[in-house]
Short mmCIF file of C-alpha atoms and ligand atoms in Angstrom, two decimals:
data_model
loop_
_atom_site.label_atom_id
_atom_site.label_comp_id
_atom_site.label_asym_id
_atom_site.label_seq_id
_atom_site.Cartn_x
_atom_site.Cartn_y
_atom_site.Cartn_z
CA MET A 357 -1.74 -28.38 1.81
CA ASN A 358 0.71 -28.93 4.58
CA LEU A 359 3.33 -26.20 4.86
CA ALA A 360 5.85 -28.82 5.95
CA ASP A 361 6.04 -29.89 2.28
CA GLY A 362 7.00 -28.06 -0.83
CA PHE A 363 8.11 -24.65 -1.93
CA ALA A 364 6.37 -22.66 0.83
CA ALA A 365 8.19 -24.59 3.54
CA GLN A 366 11.53 -24.30 1.72
CA VAL A 367 11.15 -20.54 1.36
CA LEU A 368 10.20 -20.08 4.99
CA SER A 369 13.16 -22.09 6.19
CA ARG A 370 15.61 -20.37 3.82
CA ALA A 371 14.40 -16.91 4.82
CA ARG A 372 14.67 -17.80 8.48
CA GLU A 373 18.22 -19.06 8.02
CA GLU A 374 19.35 -16.12 5.91
CA THR A 375 18.00 -13.58 8.40
CA GLN A 376 19.73 -15.45 11.24
CA ASP A 377 16.38 -16.49 12.68
CA TRP A 378 14.43 -13.34 11.76
CA LYS A 379 16.78 -10.61 12.92
CA MET A 380 16.40 -6.91 12.05
CA LEU A 381 18.96 -5.13 9.88
CA ILE A 382 20.82 -2.15 11.35
CA ASN A 383 24.02 -0.89 9.70
CA ASN A 384 24.00 -4.05 7.55
CA GLU A 385 24.22 -6.22 10.67
CA TRP A 386 21.58 -8.69 11.84
CA VAL A 387 20.38 -7.72 15.31
CA ALA A 388 17.73 -8.81 17.82
CA ALA A 389 15.64 -6.22 19.67
CA ARG A 390 17.73 -4.72 22.51
CA SER A 391 15.05 -5.79 24.95
CA GLY A 392 15.13 -9.35 23.59
CA ALA A 393 11.36 -9.15 23.04
CA THR A 394 9.77 -10.91 20.08
CA MET A 395 6.33 -10.96 18.50
CA ALA A 396 4.50 -13.54 16.42
CA SER A 397 3.87 -13.51 12.72
CA VAL A 398 0.86 -15.63 11.83
CA ASN A 399 -0.15 -17.35 8.59
CA PRO A 400 -3.82 -16.35 8.31
CA ALA A 401 -4.68 -19.28 6.01
CA TYR A 402 -4.16 -21.70 8.89
CA ASP A 403 -4.26 -19.16 11.73
CA GLU A 404 -0.90 -20.51 12.86
CA GLU A 405 2.25 -18.78 14.05
CA ILE A 406 5.02 -19.24 11.49
CA ALA A 407 7.77 -17.02 12.92
CA ARG A 408 8.76 -14.86 15.84
CA VAL A 409 10.35 -11.55 14.90
CA PRO A 410 11.99 -8.84 17.01
CA ALA A 411 9.57 -6.53 18.82
CA GLY A 412 11.73 -3.46 18.36
CA GLY A 413 11.25 -0.32 20.44
CA ALA A 414 12.75 3.11 21.03
CA GLU A 415 16.27 1.76 21.73
CA ASP A 416 16.34 -0.09 18.41
CA ILE A 417 15.00 2.91 16.54
CA GLU A 418 17.76 4.98 18.17
CA LEU A 419 20.44 2.61 16.83
CA ALA A 420 18.86 2.46 13.37
CA VAL A 421 18.57 6.26 13.12
CA ARG A 422 22.17 6.64 14.28
CA ALA A 423 23.34 4.23 11.56
CA ALA A 424 21.27 6.01 8.92
CA LYS A 425 22.58 9.39 10.06
CA ALA A 426 26.20 8.19 9.90
CA ALA A 427 25.67 6.80 6.38
CA PHE A 428 23.98 9.97 5.10
CA PRO A 429 26.98 12.24 4.27
CA ALA A 430 28.69 9.74 1.97
CA TRP A 431 25.43 8.55 0.38
CA SER A 432 24.14 12.05 -0.30
CA ARG A 433 27.47 13.16 -1.81
CA LEU A 434 27.37 10.43 -4.47
CA HIS A 435 26.33 11.52 -7.92
CA VAL A 436 22.70 10.58 -8.46
CA ASP A 437 23.81 8.19 -11.21
CA GLU A 438 25.84 6.25 -8.66
CA ARG A 439 22.86 5.99 -6.31
CA ALA A 440 20.78 4.90 -9.30
CA ALA A 441 23.29 2.13 -10.02
CA TYR A 442 22.89 0.81 -6.44
CA CYS A 443 19.10 0.87 -6.75
CA LYS A 444 19.11 -0.89 -10.11
CA ARG A 445 21.33 -3.64 -8.72
CA PHE A 446 18.89 -4.04 -5.83
CA ALA A 447 15.97 -4.20 -8.29
CA GLN A 448 17.72 -6.90 -10.26
CA ALA A 449 18.44 -8.95 -7.15
CA LEU A 450 14.80 -8.73 -6.05
CA ARG A 451 13.49 -9.68 -9.49
CA ALA A 452 15.74 -12.73 -9.50
CA GLU A 453 13.99 -13.94 -6.33
CA ALA A 454 10.50 -12.65 -7.04
CA ARG A 455 8.93 -16.11 -6.70
CA GLU A 456 10.60 -16.68 -3.33
CA PHE A 457 9.59 -13.27 -1.98
CA GLY A 458 6.11 -13.74 -3.42
CA MET A 459 5.72 -17.03 -1.60
CA LEU A 460 6.93 -15.60 1.71
CA ASP A 461 4.33 -12.81 1.43
CA ALA A 462 1.63 -15.33 0.49
CA ILE A 463 2.09 -17.31 3.68
CA ASP A 464 2.64 -14.25 5.87
CA SER A 465 -0.13 -11.98 4.53
CA GLY A 466 -2.63 -14.39 2.94
CA ASN A 467 -2.47 -12.63 -0.45
CA PRO A 468 -2.35 -15.08 -3.38
CA PHE A 469 1.11 -16.32 -4.37
CA LEU A 470 1.14 -15.22 -8.01
CA ALA A 471 -0.19 -11.77 -7.14
CA MET A 472 2.67 -11.43 -4.65
CA VAL A 473 5.26 -12.51 -7.23
CA ASP A 474 3.91 -9.68 -9.32
CA ASP A 475 4.12 -7.35 -6.30
CA ALA A 476 7.80 -8.22 -5.81
CA LYS A 477 8.43 -7.29 -9.45
CA LYS A 478 6.48 -4.06 -8.98
CA GLY A 479 8.63 -3.16 -5.99
CA ALA A 480 11.75 -3.77 -8.09
CA SER A 481 10.43 -1.76 -11.02
CA LEU A 482 9.99 1.34 -8.85
CA HIS A 483 13.75 1.36 -8.29
CA ASP A 484 14.31 1.36 -12.04
CA PHE A 485 11.68 4.07 -12.50
CA PHE A 486 13.08 6.46 -9.88
CA ALA A 487 16.65 5.69 -10.96
CA GLY A 488 15.63 6.94 -14.41
CA LEU A 489 14.11 10.13 -12.97
CA GLY A 490 17.20 11.01 -10.92
CA MET A 491 18.49 13.77 -13.18
CA GLU A 492 15.20 15.65 -12.68
CA ILE A 493 16.34 16.62 -9.18
CA LYS A 494 17.36 20.02 -10.39
CA GLY A 495 16.89 23.58 -9.22
CA GLU A 496 16.45 26.81 -11.10
CA THR A 497 18.13 30.18 -11.59
CA ILE A 498 16.30 33.32 -10.53
CA PRO A 499 16.67 36.61 -12.46
CA THR A 500 18.98 39.05 -10.65
CA PRO A 501 20.39 42.47 -11.44
CA GLY A 502 23.93 42.45 -12.94
CA GLY A 503 26.74 41.28 -10.68
CA GLY A 504 24.81 38.49 -9.03
CA LEU A 505 23.54 34.95 -9.33
CA ASP A 506 20.62 33.41 -7.49
CA TYR A 507 19.94 29.70 -7.82
CA THR A 508 18.25 26.85 -5.99
CA ARG A 509 19.36 23.33 -5.18
CA LEU A 510 17.14 20.46 -4.10
CA GLN A 511 18.79 18.75 -1.17
CA PRO A 512 17.84 15.58 0.70
CA PHE A 513 16.47 15.70 4.24
CA GLY A 514 18.85 13.21 5.85
CA VAL A 515 17.18 10.28 7.61
CA VAL A 516 13.73 9.31 6.32
CA GLY A 517 11.34 7.17 8.39
CA ARG A 518 9.30 4.90 6.07
CA ILE A 519 6.26 3.25 7.70
CA ILE A 520 4.17 0.83 5.65
CA PRO A 521 0.90 -1.14 6.04
CA PHE A 522 0.22 -4.86 5.72
CA ASN A 523 -1.54 -5.16 2.39
CA HIS A 524 1.36 -5.21 -0.10
CA PRO A 525 4.36 -6.07 2.06
CA ILE A 526 7.13 -6.68 -0.48
CA SER A 527 5.93 -4.21 -3.08
CA PHE A 528 5.80 -1.43 -0.48
CA GLY A 529 8.81 -2.63 1.57
CA ALA A 530 11.08 -2.61 -1.47
CA GLY A 531 9.50 -0.05 -3.81
CA LYS A 532 8.86 2.74 -1.35
CA LEU A 533 12.57 2.95 -0.49
CA ALA A 534 13.42 4.03 -4.02
CA PRO A 535 12.49 7.74 -4.24
CA ALA A 536 13.96 8.51 -0.82
CA LEU A 537 17.25 6.82 -1.71
CA ILE A 538 17.58 8.29 -5.20
CA ALA A 539 17.03 11.77 -3.72
CA GLY A 540 20.02 11.12 -1.44
CA ASN A 541 18.37 10.26 1.88
CA THR A 542 19.06 7.24 4.04
CA VAL A 543 16.13 5.23 5.41
CA VAL A 544 14.74 3.46 8.45
CA LEU A 545 11.95 1.13 7.28
CA LYS A 546 9.23 -0.02 9.70
CA PRO A 547 7.09 -2.78 8.16
CA ALA A 548 3.59 -3.62 9.37
CA ASP A 549 3.45 -5.69 12.54
CA GLN A 550 1.15 -8.26 10.84
CA THR A 551 3.47 -8.89 7.85
CA PRO A 552 7.12 -8.33 8.80
CA LEU A 553 8.77 -11.34 7.15
CA SER A 554 9.47 -10.19 3.60
CA ALA A 555 10.88 -6.88 4.85
CA LEU A 556 13.29 -8.73 7.13
CA TRP A 557 14.35 -11.04 4.32
CA LEU A 558 14.84 -8.00 2.13
CA GLY A 559 17.66 -7.24 4.57
CA LYS A 560 19.68 -9.91 2.79
CA LEU A 561 19.45 -7.99 -0.51
CA VAL A 562 20.10 -4.68 1.25
CA ARG A 563 23.35 -6.11 2.68
CA GLU A 564 24.39 -7.30 -0.77
CA CYS A 565 23.47 -4.11 -2.61
CA PHE A 566 23.84 -1.02 -0.37
CA PRO A 567 26.59 0.41 1.87
CA PRO A 568 26.02 -0.07 5.66
CA GLY A 569 23.40 2.20 7.22
CA VAL A 570 21.79 3.36 3.97
CA VAL A 571 18.74 1.13 4.58
CA ASN A 572 17.84 -0.12 8.06
CA ILE A 573 14.87 -2.35 8.87
CA VAL A 574 13.24 -2.38 12.30
CA THR A 575 10.20 -4.49 13.20
CA GLY A 576 7.84 -3.75 16.05
CA ASP A 577 4.36 -2.62 16.92
CA GLY A 578 2.80 0.63 15.72
CA PRO A 579 2.61 3.03 18.65
CA GLU A 580 5.86 2.06 20.38
CA CYS A 581 8.26 1.24 17.54
CA GLY A 582 6.63 3.30 14.78
CA GLY A 583 5.93 6.09 17.28
CA ALA A 584 9.61 6.26 18.31
CA LEU A 585 10.59 6.64 14.65
CA VAL A 586 8.01 9.37 14.06
CA ALA A 587 9.09 11.33 17.13
CA HIS A 588 12.87 10.94 16.68
CA LYS A 589 14.57 14.33 16.46
CA ASP A 590 17.03 13.24 13.76
CA VAL A 591 14.32 11.98 11.42
CA ARG A 592 13.36 15.04 9.38
CA ARG A 593 10.95 13.40 6.94
CA ILE A 594 8.28 10.76 7.64
CA ALA A 595 6.57 8.94 4.80
CA PHE A 596 3.56 6.99 6.00
CA THR A 597 1.14 4.66 4.25
CA GLY A 598 -1.71 3.31 6.38
CA SER A 599 -5.01 4.18 8.01
CA VAL A 600 -6.51 7.60 8.68
CA GLU A 601 -6.50 6.87 12.40
CA THR A 602 -2.73 6.23 12.44
CA GLY A 603 -2.20 9.19 10.13
CA ARG A 604 -3.86 11.37 12.78
CA ALA A 605 -1.66 9.90 15.55
CA ILE A 606 1.46 10.52 13.45
CA THR A 607 0.45 14.11 12.76
CA ARG A 608 0.22 14.65 16.52
CA GLN A 609 3.50 12.89 17.34
CA ALA A 610 5.75 14.15 14.58
CA GLY A 611 6.33 17.74 15.64
CA ILE A 612 7.89 19.97 13.03
CA LYS A 613 8.93 17.67 10.22
CA THR A 614 7.87 17.01 6.66
CA LEU A 615 5.15 14.38 6.39
CA SER A 616 3.53 12.53 3.55
CA LEU A 617 0.42 10.52 4.37
CA GLU A 618 -1.08 7.95 2.00
CA LEU A 619 -4.27 6.96 3.80
CA GLY A 620 -7.51 5.08 3.27
CA GLY A 621 -10.22 5.23 0.65
CA LYS A 622 -13.91 4.50 0.18
CA ASN A 623 -13.86 4.87 -3.54
CA PRO A 624 -16.95 5.38 -5.69
CA LEU A 625 -17.56 3.68 -9.02
CA VAL A 626 -20.25 5.63 -10.86
CA ILE A 627 -22.12 3.85 -13.65
CA TYR A 628 -24.28 5.65 -16.24
CA PRO A 629 -27.03 3.79 -18.12
CA ASP A 630 -25.28 3.97 -21.52
CA VAL A 631 -22.46 1.51 -20.75
CA ASP A 632 -21.71 -2.07 -21.78
CA ILE A 633 -22.91 -3.97 -18.72
CA GLU A 634 -20.57 -6.94 -19.09
CA LYS A 635 -17.56 -4.61 -19.35
CA VAL A 636 -18.49 -2.45 -16.40
CA ALA A 637 -19.25 -5.50 -14.24
CA ALA A 638 -15.80 -6.88 -15.06
CA ALA A 639 -14.25 -3.51 -14.17
CA ALA A 640 -16.20 -3.37 -10.89
CA VAL A 641 -14.98 -6.82 -9.87
CA ALA A 642 -11.38 -6.17 -10.96
CA GLY A 643 -11.38 -2.75 -9.28
CA MET A 644 -12.57 -4.24 -5.99
CA ASN A 645 -9.22 -6.07 -5.81
CA PHE A 646 -10.84 -9.29 -4.62
CA THR A 647 -8.14 -11.22 -6.43
CA ARG A 648 -4.98 -9.34 -5.42
CA SER A 649 -5.58 -8.61 -1.80
CA GLN A 650 -9.07 -9.76 -0.73
CA GLY A 651 -10.27 -6.18 -1.20
CA GLN A 652 -7.63 -4.98 1.28
CA SER A 653 -6.54 -2.19 -0.98
CA CYS A 654 -6.82 1.57 -0.53
CA GLY A 655 -7.95 1.96 -4.15
CA SER A 656 -10.79 -0.61 -4.16
CA ASN A 657 -14.10 0.64 -5.64
CA SER A 658 -16.07 -0.42 -2.59
CA ARG A 659 -19.04 1.95 -3.23
CA VAL A 660 -20.76 1.33 -6.54
CA PHE A 661 -23.38 3.88 -7.68
CA VAL A 662 -25.25 2.21 -10.55
CA HIS A 663 -28.11 3.78 -12.51
CA ALA A 664 -31.43 2.22 -11.48
CA SER A 665 -32.37 1.35 -15.07
CA ILE A 666 -29.51 -1.16 -15.45
CA LYS A 667 -29.05 -2.25 -11.87
CA LYS A 668 -30.62 -5.67 -12.13
CA ASP A 669 -28.52 -6.69 -15.15
CA PHE A 670 -25.41 -5.25 -13.51
CA MET A 671 -26.03 -7.22 -10.29
CA ASP A 672 -26.56 -10.45 -12.24
CA ALA A 673 -23.31 -9.92 -14.14
CA VAL A 674 -21.35 -9.10 -10.95
CA VAL A 675 -22.66 -12.16 -9.14
CA ALA A 676 -21.82 -14.40 -12.11
CA LEU A 677 -18.26 -13.01 -12.23
CA THR A 678 -17.64 -13.17 -8.49
CA ASP A 679 -18.88 -16.77 -8.45
CA ARG A 680 -15.87 -17.62 -10.62
CA ILE A 681 -13.27 -16.22 -8.19
CA ALA A 682 -11.18 -19.12 -6.85
CA VAL A 683 -10.97 -18.62 -3.10
CA GLY A 684 -8.28 -20.87 -1.69
CA LEU A 685 -5.00 -21.37 0.13
CA PRO A 686 -2.71 -18.48 -0.76
CA GLU A 687 0.36 -20.64 -1.45
CA LEU A 688 -1.35 -22.37 -4.39
CA GLU A 689 -0.92 -21.02 -7.91
CA ALA A 690 -4.58 -21.57 -8.75
CA THR A 691 -5.79 -19.38 -5.89
CA GLN A 692 -7.16 -15.96 -6.78
CA MET A 693 -8.33 -14.84 -3.35
CA GLY A 694 -6.92 -15.85 0.05
CA PRO A 695 -7.72 -15.05 3.68
CA VAL A 696 -7.72 -11.57 5.19
CA VAL A 697 -4.62 -10.69 7.14
CA THR A 698 -5.44 -11.67 10.75
CA ARG A 699 -8.18 -13.16 12.90
CA ARG A 700 -8.76 -9.71 14.38
CA HIS A 701 -9.26 -8.21 10.94
CA TYR A 702 -11.54 -11.11 9.96
CA GLU A 703 -13.76 -10.30 12.96
CA ARG A 704 -13.75 -6.63 12.00
CA VAL A 705 -14.82 -7.34 8.41
CA MET A 706 -17.52 -9.74 9.65
CA SER A 707 -18.83 -7.08 12.01
CA TYR A 708 -19.27 -4.72 9.04
CA ILE A 709 -21.18 -7.42 7.14
CA GLU A 710 -23.44 -7.83 10.15
CA ALA A 711 -23.91 -4.04 10.39
CA GLY A 712 -24.90 -3.95 6.71
CA ARG A 713 -27.56 -6.59 7.30
CA GLN A 714 -28.82 -4.80 10.41
CA GLU A 715 -29.17 -1.53 8.51
CA GLY A 716 -31.26 -3.20 5.81
CA ALA A 717 -28.83 -3.85 2.96
CA ARG A 718 -29.24 -7.21 1.22
CA VAL A 719 -26.42 -9.74 0.77
CA VAL A 720 -26.61 -11.12 -2.77
CA ARG A 721 -23.37 -13.06 -2.57
CA GLY A 722 -21.17 -14.41 0.23
CA GLY A 723 -21.69 -12.74 3.57
CA GLY A 724 -19.93 -15.33 5.71
CA HIS A 725 -16.89 -17.58 5.96
CA ALA A 726 -15.72 -18.91 2.59
CA PRO A 727 -16.85 -22.52 2.10
CA GLY A 728 -14.59 -25.59 1.96
CA GLU A 729 -12.96 -27.85 4.52
CA ALA A 730 -9.42 -26.71 3.59
CA LEU A 731 -10.35 -23.10 4.50
CA ARG A 732 -12.14 -23.86 7.75
CA LYS A 733 -9.35 -22.88 10.15
CA GLY A 734 -8.25 -19.76 8.31
CA CYS A 735 -9.43 -16.15 8.13
CA PHE A 736 -11.33 -16.55 4.86
CA VAL A 737 -14.14 -14.04 4.31
CA ASP A 738 -16.21 -15.06 1.29
CA VAL A 739 -16.50 -12.70 -1.70
CA THR A 740 -19.37 -10.50 -0.52
CA VAL A 741 -21.69 -8.24 -2.50
CA PHE A 742 -24.38 -6.05 -0.93
CA ASP A 743 -27.38 -4.75 -2.84
CA GLN A 744 -29.83 -2.10 -1.61
CA VAL A 745 -27.17 -0.11 0.18
CA ARG A 746 -28.22 3.44 0.99
CA HIS A 747 -26.11 6.53 1.43
CA GLY A 748 -25.18 7.04 5.08
CA MET A 749 -25.11 3.36 6.04
CA LYS A 750 -21.99 2.30 7.94
CA ILE A 751 -20.88 -0.05 5.13
CA GLU A 752 -21.17 2.83 2.69
CA GLN A 753 -19.29 5.37 4.80
CA GLU A 754 -16.46 3.45 6.50
CA GLU A 755 -13.48 1.71 4.94
CA ILE A 756 -14.06 -2.02 5.52
CA PHE A 757 -10.78 -3.06 3.89
CA GLY A 758 -12.01 -6.51 2.97
CA PRO A 759 -13.81 -8.36 0.13
CA VAL A 760 -17.07 -6.48 0.53
CA MET A 761 -18.65 -4.45 -2.27
CA SER A 762 -21.64 -2.16 -1.62
CA VAL A 763 -24.02 -1.31 -4.46
CA LEU A 764 -26.30 1.74 -4.38
CA GLU A 765 -28.69 2.84 -7.12
CA TRP A 766 -29.24 6.35 -8.45
CA THR A 767 -31.65 8.19 -10.73
CA ASP A 768 -30.93 11.89 -10.23
CA GLU A 769 -27.37 12.89 -11.15
CA ALA A 770 -27.12 15.88 -8.79
CA THR A 771 -28.19 13.81 -5.77
CA MET A 772 -25.82 11.01 -6.78
CA LEU A 773 -22.87 13.43 -7.03
CA GLU A 774 -23.70 14.89 -3.64
CA GLU A 775 -23.67 11.40 -2.13
CA VAL A 776 -20.48 10.43 -3.94
CA ASN A 777 -18.69 13.45 -2.47
CA ASP A 778 -20.24 13.16 0.98
CA SER A 779 -17.36 11.12 2.37
CA GLU A 780 -14.39 11.86 4.61
CA TYR A 781 -12.26 10.06 2.00
CA GLY A 782 -11.09 11.31 -1.38
CA LEU A 783 -8.61 8.85 -2.82
CA CYS A 784 -9.98 7.53 -6.15
CA ALA A 785 -13.11 7.46 -8.27
CA ASN A 786 -14.12 5.59 -11.39
CA ILE A 787 -16.71 6.94 -13.85
CA TRP A 788 -18.27 4.69 -16.50
CA THR A 789 -20.13 6.26 -19.41
CA ASN A 790 -19.97 6.31 -23.19
CA ASP A 791 -20.59 10.05 -23.24
CA ILE A 792 -17.22 11.79 -23.18
CA SER A 793 -18.69 15.07 -21.90
CA THR A 794 -20.37 13.33 -18.98
CA GLY A 795 -17.17 11.45 -18.18
CA LEU A 796 -14.98 14.55 -18.13
CA ARG A 797 -17.56 16.70 -16.33
CA MET A 798 -17.81 14.09 -13.58
CA ALA A 799 -14.02 13.60 -13.47
CA ASP A 800 -13.79 17.31 -12.59
CA ALA A 801 -16.61 17.17 -10.06
CA VAL A 802 -15.60 14.18 -7.91
CA GLU A 803 -13.54 15.18 -4.88
CA CYS A 804 -10.55 12.89 -5.06
CA GLY A 805 -6.94 12.66 -6.20
CA TYR A 806 -7.15 9.99 -8.91
CA VAL A 807 -9.94 9.33 -11.43
CA TRP A 808 -10.48 6.62 -14.00
CA VAL A 809 -12.93 7.19 -16.81
CA ASN A 810 -13.99 3.76 -18.09
CA GLY A 811 -11.07 2.07 -16.33
CA HIS A 812 -10.40 0.31 -13.06
CA GLY A 813 -7.84 0.06 -10.28
CA GLY A 814 -5.61 -2.29 -12.24
CA LYS A 815 -4.88 0.52 -14.68
CA ARG A 816 -2.22 2.58 -12.99
CA TYR A 817 0.90 3.78 -14.71
CA LYS A 818 4.20 4.81 -13.22
CA GLY A 819 4.57 8.55 -13.53
CA ALA A 820 0.87 9.20 -12.82
CA PRO A 821 0.68 10.86 -9.38
CA PHE A 822 -1.28 8.78 -6.86
CA GLY A 823 -2.66 10.23 -3.62
CA GLY A 824 -5.75 11.59 -1.94
CA PHE A 825 -7.89 14.63 -1.26
CA LYS A 826 -9.52 15.18 2.15
CA ASN A 827 -8.71 12.56 4.80
CA SER A 828 -7.16 10.24 2.23
CA GLY A 829 -3.89 12.01 2.71
CA ILE A 830 -1.19 14.48 1.87
CA GLY A 831 1.27 14.04 -0.99
CA ARG A 832 1.52 12.11 -4.26
CA GLU A 833 3.43 8.92 -5.06
CA HIS A 834 4.80 6.97 -8.05
CA SER A 835 5.70 10.15 -9.87
CA LEU A 836 8.17 13.01 -10.12
CA GLU A 837 6.19 14.73 -7.32
CA GLU A 838 7.12 11.88 -5.01
CA LEU A 839 10.81 12.01 -5.87
CA LEU A 840 10.92 15.78 -5.29
CA SER A 841 9.01 15.38 -2.02
CA TYR A 842 12.15 13.76 -0.61
CA THR A 843 14.11 16.97 -1.22
CA GLN A 844 14.05 20.45 0.29
CA VAL A 845 14.79 23.67 -1.56
CA LYS A 846 17.88 25.66 -0.76
CA ASN A 847 18.30 29.11 -2.31
CA ILE A 848 21.82 30.44 -2.90
CA ASN A 849 22.41 34.13 -3.57
CA VAL A 850 25.86 35.07 -4.92
CA THR A 851 27.35 38.53 -5.44
CA PHE A 852 30.20 38.63 -7.94
P1 NAD B 1136 -2.27 1.02 10.11
O1 NAD B 1136 -2.42 2.48 10.08
O2 NAD B 1136 -2.92 0.25 11.19
O3 NAD B 1136 -0.73 0.61 10.15
C1 NAD B 1136 0.20 1.05 9.18
C2 NAD B 1136 1.58 1.11 9.79
O4 NAD B 1136 1.62 2.09 10.81
C3 NAD B 1136 2.03 -0.19 10.44
O5 NAD B 1136 3.41 -0.38 10.16
C4 NAD B 1136 1.82 0.08 11.91
O6 NAD B 1136 2.65 -0.71 12.74
C5 NAD B 1136 2.20 1.55 11.99
N1 NAD B 1136 1.67 2.31 13.13
C6 NAD B 1136 0.52 2.09 13.82
N2 NAD B 1136 0.37 3.02 14.80
C7 NAD B 1136 1.43 3.85 14.69
C8 NAD B 1136 1.84 5.02 15.41
N3 NAD B 1136 1.14 5.52 16.42
N4 NAD B 1136 2.98 5.63 15.03
C9 NAD B 1136 3.72 5.16 13.99
N5 NAD B 1136 3.38 4.05 13.30
C10 NAD B 1136 2.26 3.41 13.64
O7 NAD B 1136 -2.76 0.50 8.68
P2 NAD B 1136 -2.94 -1.01 8.17
O8 NAD B 1136 -4.12 -1.60 8.84
O9 NAD B 1136 -1.63 -1.72 8.20
O10 NAD B 1136 -3.25 -0.73 6.63
C11 NAD B 1136 -4.51 -0.47 6.12
C12 NAD B 1136 -4.71 0.99 5.81
O11 NAD B 1136 -3.69 1.47 4.92
C13 NAD B 1136 -6.02 1.24 5.09
O12 NAD B 1136 -6.66 2.36 5.63
C14 NAD B 1136 -5.58 1.51 3.65
O13 NAD B 1136 -6.50 2.23 2.89
C15 NAD B 1136 -4.29 2.23 3.86
N6 NAD B 1136 -3.47 2.19 2.66
C16 NAD B 1136 -3.32 3.34 1.91
C17 NAD B 1136 -2.58 3.33 0.73
C18 NAD B 1136 -2.43 4.57 -0.12
O14 NAD B 1136 -1.56 4.57 -0.99
N7 NAD B 1136 -3.24 5.60 0.06
C19 NAD B 1136 -1.97 2.15 0.31
C20 NAD B 1136 -2.15 1.00 1.09
C21 NAD B 1136 -2.88 1.04 2.26
#
């Protein structure tokens, strides 16, 4: 398909026009980077530049933080119901253009169009969810002797820096603003350098729905632009989603401020011999997120521990299911899996596949560039499944963040559990068994923040806290815990 035709081209040209040629949003005004510098955004399906966006730096962060700081007193003094009304209006506006935002993400990130329409709706729904939770921002009274009152209030921090990764641009760009705003903070959003377009276009809805300065959007690279936001003295709370490596850098740069870190995962799926093989194979494939994000998802079950007695049947079922995944151009409705985000990331994923082969694992599906003339120029890694993976191999230990599933076999439960937990990560785990005692015993024993028993990554409900143990992070999202994490406790002691 040629982007010069059709809906994709219309969306790109409309977004460009409505952002005044891809400007950033500070104080509800469209602005270029102070330095005038720009950086490319590339469509990975064709490996072609589709836009140039501002390469913001410390000066731009300074202006954005100033605007957010100026907007904070009035915003934080509103009743939470009034802030909720703003957020609900924003959610409605985003839902009305979910197809347009979904298409912009498809051509900027490579994720399939329909999955990104769904992501836009998810981002909107988080505003409704947190708007509904607003009245839970309440303190408590503490017993005192007569003649006194002691109570707490939960107050916002002020300016929040929100830094997001590339894998779900509109869902994260829109949705992750919600809890910070409902709690009464103002925000500076820094989208990923690889996928900045939908966040910039979101600026249009921000201008329509929020007072100036409440949400500011600054694009730029990680260390310089993101680093300036992290280090800024007037930003008291940083909320980061991204890699462990960047999480470490942020921890060093931030100084004394409140941080939440939603980091990577290398999530085990443990399969007992008593399960329905067709069902667990379907869950393994769904939970790998091949079809939402090419496996570029923190929650993907990229390490599968299957009992030796059913491994052959399981592998056959997985290969049959993955053969049916429609790999294609992300702007097409029929496509289920697109390219990975950049050429650089493509090379990185390919180097892991090569490392797997070198270490003696066996590719039973994919393992190279996805076939087809239409995909030749793009960053398409084929759906890849490794058999005969052993604990300790690089592909079993490191987060590949691509469409690569590693399958290990087990016989002794204690050894399997030791291997499952021998990981720097601790985000999610998935246990499949028909024995309820085994399922619950294992759910307790796995070292991670979120467990499915007989489920998969697609099954996540708002209100259920999501976040990691160990190097997978600090903090919980999508829940009351997240909303309250954007507040700080003040105690007030009164003598009558
Ligand atoms: P990344 O860490 O490279 O980048 C994330 C963001 O941080 C980008 O906006 C980037 O520009 C910025 N950044 C980079 N260096 C910075 C610095 N020194 N200071 C401030 N900001 C900086 O991550 P990525 O490659 O975009 O995303 C993939 C990672 O995100 C994976 O590890 C994945 O597991 C993780 N992730 C986690 C969750 C979760 O909820 N736990 C969700 C999605 C993605």
